[in-house]
PDB file of C-alpha atoms in Angstrom:
ATOM      1  CA  MET A   1     -31.826  -2.371  -0.696  1.00 36.00           C
ATOM      2  CA  ASP A   2     -31.752  -3.991  -4.112  1.00 33.00           C
ATOM      3  CA  SER A   3     -29.649  -7.360  -3.935  1.00 32.00           C
ATOM      4  CA  SER A   4     -27.876  -6.754  -7.162  1.00 32.00           C
ATOM      5  CA  LEU A   5     -26.574  -3.376  -5.878  1.00 30.00           C
ATOM      6  CA  ALA A   6     -25.450  -5.122  -2.441  1.00 33.00           C
ATOM      7  CA  ALA A   7     -23.672  -7.716  -4.432  1.00 35.00           C
ATOM      8  CA  SER A   8     -21.930  -5.198  -6.763  1.00 37.00           C
ATOM      9  CA  ALA A   9     -20.687  -2.850  -3.904  1.00 39.00           C
ATOM     10  CA  PRO A  10     -17.962  -5.324  -2.823  1.00 42.00           C
ATOM     11  CA  MET A  11     -16.943  -5.795  -6.334  1.00 51.00           C
ATOM     12  CA  ALA A  12     -16.641  -2.165  -6.834  1.00 57.00           C
ATOM     13  CA  SER A  13     -14.658  -1.486  -3.740  1.00 62.00           C
ATOM     14  CA  ASP A  14     -12.452  -4.390  -4.565  1.00 70.00           C
ATOM     15  CA  ALA A  15     -11.864  -2.899  -8.092  1.00 77.00           C
ATOM     16  CA  ALA A  16     -11.004   0.516  -6.613  1.00 82.00           C
ATOM     17  CA  ALA A  17      -8.524  -1.009  -4.256  1.00 82.00           C
ATOM     18  CA  LEU A  18      -7.132  -3.101  -6.922  1.00 84.00           C
ATOM     19  CA  ARG A  19      -6.856   0.006  -9.316  1.00 90.00           C
ATOM     20  CA  ARG A  20      -4.858   1.870  -6.627  1.00 91.00           C
ATOM     21  CA  LEU A  21      -2.589  -1.164  -6.023  1.00 92.00           C
ATOM     22  CA  TYR A  22      -1.933  -1.635  -9.797  1.00 91.00           C
ATOM     23  CA  LEU A  23      -1.082   1.997 -10.206  1.00 96.00           C
ATOM     24  CA  LEU A  24       1.442   1.700  -7.316  1.00 97.00           C
ATOM     25  CA  ARG A  25       2.912  -1.424  -8.649  1.00 95.00           C
ATOM     26  CA  PHE A  26       3.435   0.230 -12.073  1.00 97.00           C
ATOM     27  CA  ALA A  27       5.252   3.151 -10.576  1.00 98.00           C
ATOM     28  CA  PHE A  28       7.417   0.910  -8.377  1.00 98.00           C
ATOM     29  CA  ALA A  29       8.238  -1.320 -11.371  1.00 97.00           C
ATOM     30  CA  ALA A  30       9.253   1.640 -13.501  1.00 97.00           C
ATOM     31  CA  VAL A  31      11.404   3.139 -10.903  1.00 98.00           C
ATOM     32  CA  TRP A  32      13.048  -0.258  -9.906  1.00 98.00           C
ATOM     33  CA  ALA A  33      13.712  -1.111 -13.608  1.00 97.00           C
ATOM     34  CA  ALA A  34      15.436   2.187 -14.258  1.00 96.00           C
ATOM     35  CA  LEU A  35      17.651   1.752 -11.153  1.00 96.00           C
ATOM     36  CA  LEU A  36      18.547  -1.869 -11.922  1.00 96.00           C
ATOM     37  CA  LEU A  37      19.241  -1.109 -15.663  1.00 94.00           C
ATOM     38  CA  ALA A  38      21.854   1.447 -14.408  1.00 92.00           C
ATOM     39  CA  SER A  39      23.629  -1.188 -12.449  1.00 88.00           C
ATOM     40  CA  ALA A  40      22.718  -4.451 -14.506  1.00 83.00           C
ATOM     41  CA  HIS A  41      26.286  -5.467 -15.599  1.00 82.00           C
ATOM     42  CA  THR A  42      27.668  -6.038 -12.027  1.00 86.00           C
ATOM     43  CA  LEU A  43      26.317  -7.474  -8.886  1.00 92.00           C
ATOM     44  CA  GLY A  44      27.198  -4.743  -6.486  1.00 92.00           C
ATOM     45  CA  PRO A  45      25.358  -3.496  -3.384  1.00 94.00           C
ATOM     46  CA  LEU A  46      22.784  -1.457  -5.323  1.00 94.00           C
ATOM     47  CA  SER A  47      21.733  -4.259  -7.628  1.00 95.00           C
ATOM     48  CA  ALA A  48      21.741  -6.817  -4.961  1.00 96.00           C
ATOM     49  CA  THR A  49      19.553  -4.696  -2.650  1.00 96.00           C
ATOM     50  CA  LEU A  50      17.264  -4.024  -5.577  1.00 97.00           C
ATOM     51  CA  LEU A  51      17.045  -7.800  -6.344  1.00 97.00           C
ATOM     52  CA  VAL A  52      15.880  -8.500  -2.954  1.00 97.00           C
ATOM     53  CA  ILE A  53      13.499  -5.516  -2.610  1.00 97.00           C
ATOM     54  CA  TYR A  54      11.416  -6.576  -5.721  1.00 97.00           C
ATOM     55  CA  PRO A  55       9.996  -9.880  -4.290  1.00 97.00           C
ATOM     56  CA  ALA A  56       9.676  -8.336  -0.872  1.00 97.00           C
ATOM     57  CA  PHE A  57       7.554  -5.533  -2.387  1.00 97.00           C
ATOM     58  CA  ASP A  58       5.518  -8.179  -4.099  1.00 94.00           C
ATOM     59  CA  VAL A  59       4.860  -9.825  -0.865  1.00 96.00           C
ATOM     60  CA  ALA A  60       3.567  -6.498   0.537  1.00 96.00           C
ATOM     61  CA  CYS A  61       1.298  -6.104  -2.496  1.00 93.00           C
ATOM     62  CA  ALA A  62      -0.025  -9.438  -2.317  1.00 91.00           C
ATOM     63  CA  VAL A  63      -0.873  -9.095   1.435  1.00 93.00           C
ATOM     64  CA  VAL A  64      -2.847  -5.928   0.624  1.00 91.00           C
ATOM     65  CA  ASP A  65      -4.509  -7.660  -2.303  1.00 86.00           C
ATOM     66  CA  ALA A  66      -5.313 -10.725  -0.310  1.00 88.00           C
ATOM     67  CA  ARG A  67      -7.017  -8.601   2.519  1.00 86.00           C
ATOM     68  CA  SER A  68      -9.031  -6.807   0.100  1.00 81.00           C
ATOM     69  CA  ALA A  69     -10.080  -9.924  -1.714  1.00 76.00           C
ATOM     70  CA  LYS A  70     -10.728 -11.747   1.328  1.00 77.00           C
ATOM     71  CA  ALA A  71     -13.073  -8.823   2.684  1.00 74.00           C
ATOM     72  CA  ASN A  72     -14.953  -8.919  -0.643  1.00 67.00           C
ATOM     73  CA  HIS A  73     -15.125 -12.799  -0.814  1.00 68.00           C
ATOM     74  CA  GLY A  74     -12.722 -12.804  -3.761  1.00 66.00           C
ATOM     75  CA  PRO A  75      -9.953 -15.345  -4.666  1.00 66.00           C
ATOM     76  CA  VAL A  76      -7.165 -15.439  -1.983  1.00 78.00           C
ATOM     77  CA  ARG A  77      -5.564 -18.861  -2.327  1.00 82.00           C
ATOM     78  CA  GLY A  78      -3.550 -17.905  -5.252  1.00 79.00           C
ATOM     79  CA  LEU A  79      -2.573 -14.674  -3.430  1.00 83.00           C
ATOM     80  CA  TYR A  80      -1.492 -16.711  -0.467  1.00 90.00           C
ATOM     81  CA  ALA A  81       0.535 -18.911  -2.779  1.00 88.00           C
ATOM     82  CA  ASN A  82       2.125 -15.598  -4.266  1.00 88.00           C
ATOM     83  CA  ILE A  83       2.918 -14.477  -0.723  1.00 94.00           C
ATOM     84  CA  ALA A  84       4.918 -17.794  -0.080  1.00 95.00           C
ATOM     85  CA  LEU A  85       6.631 -17.789  -3.392  1.00 94.00           C
ATOM     86  CA  SER A  86       7.710 -14.244  -3.219  1.00 95.00           C
ATOM     87  CA  THR A  87       9.013 -14.800   0.350  1.00 97.00           C
ATOM     88  CA  LEU A  88      11.074 -17.699  -0.621  1.00 97.00           C
ATOM     89  CA  THR A  89      12.308 -15.738  -3.678  1.00 97.00           C
ATOM     90  CA  ALA A  90      13.518 -13.002  -1.573  1.00 97.00           C
ATOM     91  CA  ALA A  91      15.452 -15.401   0.765  1.00 98.00           C
ATOM     92  CA  GLY A  92      16.720 -17.238  -2.393  1.00 98.00           C
ATOM     93  CA  LEU A  93      18.091 -13.924  -3.702  1.00 98.00           C
ATOM     94  CA  VAL A  94      19.768 -13.187  -0.603  1.00 97.00           C
ATOM     95  CA  ALA A  95      21.836 -16.305  -1.120  1.00 96.00           C
ATOM     96  CA  ALA A  96      22.006 -16.104  -4.889  1.00 97.00           C
ATOM     97  CA  VAL A  97      23.639 -12.586  -4.869  1.00 96.00           C
ATOM     98  CA  THR A  98      26.761 -13.996  -3.179  1.00 95.00           C
ATOM     99  CA  SER A  99      27.053 -16.584  -5.935  1.00 95.00           C
ATOM    100  CA  GLY A 100      26.837 -14.324  -8.949  1.00 94.00           C
ATOM    101  CA  ILE A 101      24.516 -13.230 -11.723  1.00 95.00           C
ATOM    102  CA  PRO A 102      23.831 -16.810 -12.982  1.00 96.00           C
ATOM    103  CA  ALA A 103      22.519 -17.912  -9.703  1.00 97.00           C
ATOM    104  CA  VAL A 104      20.461 -14.704  -9.425  1.00 97.00           C
ATOM    105  CA  LEU A 105      18.825 -15.442 -12.924  1.00 97.00           C
ATOM    106  CA  ARG A 106      18.101 -18.938 -12.059  1.00 98.00           C
ATOM    107  CA  VAL A 107      16.286 -17.928  -8.830  1.00 98.00           C
ATOM    108  CA  TRP A 108      14.389 -15.205 -10.529  1.00 98.00           C
ATOM    109  CA  GLY A 109      13.543 -17.489 -13.469  1.00 97.00           C
ATOM    110  CA  ALA A 110      12.031 -20.043 -11.103  1.00 97.00           C
ATOM    111  CA  TRP A 111      10.128 -17.241  -9.465  1.00 96.00           C
ATOM    112  CA  ALA A 112       8.871 -15.710 -12.760  1.00 96.00           C
ATOM    113  CA  ILE A 113       7.634 -19.245 -13.820  1.00 97.00           C
ATOM    114  CA  THR A 114       5.853 -20.082 -10.770  1.00 94.00           C
ATOM    115  CA  ALA A 115       4.478 -16.481  -9.773  1.00 90.00           C
ATOM    116  CA  GLY A 116       3.440 -16.182 -13.463  1.00 91.00           C
ATOM    117  CA  LEU A 117       1.479 -19.399 -13.356  1.00 92.00           C
ATOM    118  CA  VAL A 118      -0.177 -18.062 -10.069  1.00 87.00           C
ATOM    119  CA  GLN A 119      -0.942 -14.683 -11.573  1.00 84.00           C
ATOM    120  CA  LEU A 120      -2.588 -16.328 -14.600  1.00 88.00           C
ATOM    121  CA  ILE A 121      -4.899 -18.481 -12.322  1.00 86.00           C
ATOM    122  CA  VAL A 122      -5.774 -15.615 -10.198  1.00 81.00           C
ATOM    123  CA  GLY A 123      -6.619 -13.535 -13.274  1.00 82.00           C
ATOM    124  CA  VAL A 124      -8.621 -16.226 -14.764  1.00 86.00           C
ATOM    125  CA  LEU A 125     -10.619 -16.471 -11.275  1.00 82.00           C
ATOM    126  CA  ARG A 126     -11.186 -12.718 -11.588  1.00 75.00           C
ATOM    127  CA  ARG A 127     -12.003 -12.516 -15.306  1.00 76.00           C
ATOM    128  CA  GLY A 128     -15.517 -11.133 -14.502  1.00 74.00           C
ATOM    129  CA  MET A 129     -13.894  -8.062 -13.106  1.00 68.00           C
ATOM    130  CA  ALA A 130     -12.604  -5.490 -15.569  1.00 62.00           C
ATOM    131  CA  GLY A 131      -8.759  -5.421 -16.072  1.00 64.00           C
ATOM    132  CA  GLN A 132      -7.901  -8.978 -15.697  1.00 75.00           C
ATOM    133  CA  TRP A 133      -7.080 -10.073 -19.329  1.00 81.00           C
ATOM    134  CA  PRO A 134      -3.749  -7.927 -19.141  1.00 80.00           C
ATOM    135  CA  MET A 135      -2.910  -9.933 -15.862  1.00 79.00           C
ATOM    136  CA  ILE A 136      -3.703 -13.187 -17.560  1.00 87.00           C
ATOM    137  CA  ALA A 137      -1.315 -12.265 -20.467  1.00 87.00           C
ATOM    138  CA  SER A 138       1.336 -10.984 -18.043  1.00 85.00           C
ATOM    139  CA  GLY A 139       1.166 -14.236 -16.189  1.00 88.00           C
ATOM    140  CA  ALA A 140       1.602 -16.252 -19.409  1.00 92.00           C
ATOM    141  CA  ILE A 141       4.470 -13.967 -20.385  1.00 94.00           C
ATOM    142  CA  SER A 142       6.078 -14.095 -16.972  1.00 93.00           C
ATOM    143  CA  THR A 143       6.073 -17.947 -17.424  1.00 95.00           C
ATOM    144  CA  LEU A 144       7.900 -17.774 -20.682  1.00 95.00           C
ATOM    145  CA  ALA A 145      10.223 -15.135 -19.375  1.00 96.00           C
ATOM    146  CA  GLY A 146      11.231 -17.247 -16.397  1.00 97.00           C
ATOM    147  CA  ALA A 147      12.279 -20.046 -18.766  1.00 96.00           C
ATOM    148  CA  SER A 148      14.455 -17.602 -20.694  1.00 96.00           C
ATOM    149  CA  PHE A 149      16.077 -16.289 -17.390  1.00 97.00           C
ATOM    150  CA  ILE A 150      17.274 -19.792 -16.649  1.00 97.00           C
ATOM    151  CA  ALA A 151      18.569 -20.317 -20.161  1.00 96.00           C
ATOM    152  CA  GLN A 152      20.486 -16.971 -19.987  1.00 95.00           C
ATOM    153  CA  ALA A 153      22.179 -17.950 -16.670  1.00 95.00           C
ATOM    154  CA  GLY A 154      24.146 -20.668 -18.655  1.00 93.00           C
ATOM    155  CA  LYS A 155      25.616 -18.110 -20.924  1.00 92.00           C
ATOM    156  CA  SER A 156      28.982 -16.445 -20.410  1.00 88.00           C
ATOM    157  CA  ASN A 157      27.596 -12.927 -20.913  1.00 86.00           C
ATOM    158  CA  ALA A 158      24.777 -13.248 -18.330  1.00 88.00           C
ATOM    159  CA  SER A 159      23.363  -9.812 -17.239  1.00 90.00           C
ATOM    160  CA  LEU A 160      20.495  -8.399 -15.070  1.00 94.00           C
ATOM    161  CA  SER A 161      19.242  -6.216 -17.761  1.00 93.00           C
ATOM    162  CA  SER A 162      16.718  -8.527 -18.917  1.00 94.00           C
ATOM    163  CA  LEU A 163      15.206  -8.502 -15.361  1.00 96.00           C
ATOM    164  CA  ALA A 164      14.688  -4.738 -15.811  1.00 95.00           C
ATOM    165  CA  GLY A 165      12.859  -5.250 -18.903  1.00 95.00           C
ATOM    166  CA  TYR A 166      10.807  -7.900 -17.544  1.00 94.00           C
ATOM    167  CA  ALA A 167       9.950  -5.734 -14.387  1.00 95.00           C
ATOM    168  CA  PHE A 168       8.850  -2.757 -16.521  1.00 96.00           C
ATOM    169  CA  LEU A 169       6.683  -4.686 -18.748  1.00 93.00           C
ATOM    170  CA  GLY A 170       5.123  -6.323 -15.843  1.00 90.00           C
ATOM    171  CA  GLY A 171       4.500  -2.710 -14.674  1.00 93.00           C
ATOM    172  CA  VAL A 172       3.063  -1.840 -18.043  1.00 94.00           C
ATOM    173  CA  PHE A 173       0.436  -4.715 -17.766  1.00 86.00           C
ATOM    174  CA  PHE A 174      -0.355  -3.352 -14.026  1.00 88.00           C
ATOM    175  CA  LEU A 175      -0.952   0.022 -15.513  1.00 94.00           C
ATOM    176  CA  ILE A 176      -3.235  -1.194 -18.378  1.00 89.00           C
ATOM    177  CA  SER A 177      -5.300  -3.228 -15.760  1.00 85.00           C
ATOM    178  CA  ALA A 178      -5.464  -0.039 -13.492  1.00 89.00           C
ATOM    179  CA  LEU A 179      -6.763   2.030 -16.495  1.00 91.00           C
ATOM    180  CA  ARG A 180      -9.245  -0.711 -17.474  1.00 84.00           C
ATOM    181  CA  LEU A 181     -10.474  -1.027 -13.912  1.00 82.00           C
ATOM    182  CA  GLY A 182     -10.921   2.723 -13.837  1.00 78.00           C
ATOM    183  CA  GLN A 183     -12.740   2.748 -17.125  1.00 73.00           C
ATOM    184  CA  ALA A 184     -15.171   0.077 -15.673  1.00 61.00           C
ATOM    185  CA  ASP A 185     -15.716   2.059 -12.355  1.00 56.00           C
ATOM    186  CA  LYS A 186     -16.690   5.142 -14.322  1.00 56.00           C
ATOM    187  CA  THR A 187     -19.032   3.070 -16.417  1.00 54.00           C
ATOM    188  CA  ASN A 188     -20.574   1.565 -13.344  1.00 51.00           C
ATOM    189  CA  ARG A 189     -21.134   4.968 -11.647  1.00 52.00           C
ATOM    190  CA  LEU A 190     -22.806   6.275 -14.783  1.00 51.00           C
ATOM    191  CA  ALA A 191     -25.141   3.200 -15.092  1.00 49.00           C
ATOM    192  CA  PRO A 192     -28.697   3.788 -13.712  1.00 54.00           C
TER     193      PRO A 192
END
């Protein structure tokens, strides 16, 4: 077997798995954002549950991504860091929802900053694979958004609506990456 084909096979399977994962993440983010937006002005049972579910879903996705990356000799350290950060965030949000919207915004903001930096690093490490520039941009934007959530926490009219917009925008970046990975997969299949 041609060694270049053998080397590209894991990358192609990793790209296909990543594409499916990114499409799932977009769909989840869109539905989650709509549900949170409907309850963004109060911190009730629905919004509290949604807030904890989001980082828990992120943990599940990072576990799937790490398994695929590990099997294909891709970058996994950043994904393990993301698993730890999102797990801590879910626990932090369980506590924060009892303290009010400002506490939630502070925890979410810290998560957005740190997870954004991790996403940026993982995207840079995967930049040879199609669809990673949107992930790099998303990581940078997440870092900035996290700082704005922390700043919003100090205002009297703090609301969760900005978190819905953040999640939806992140979902759009996952969709763009999935589409780019799909285009690259088609191009690779057509290449002789």
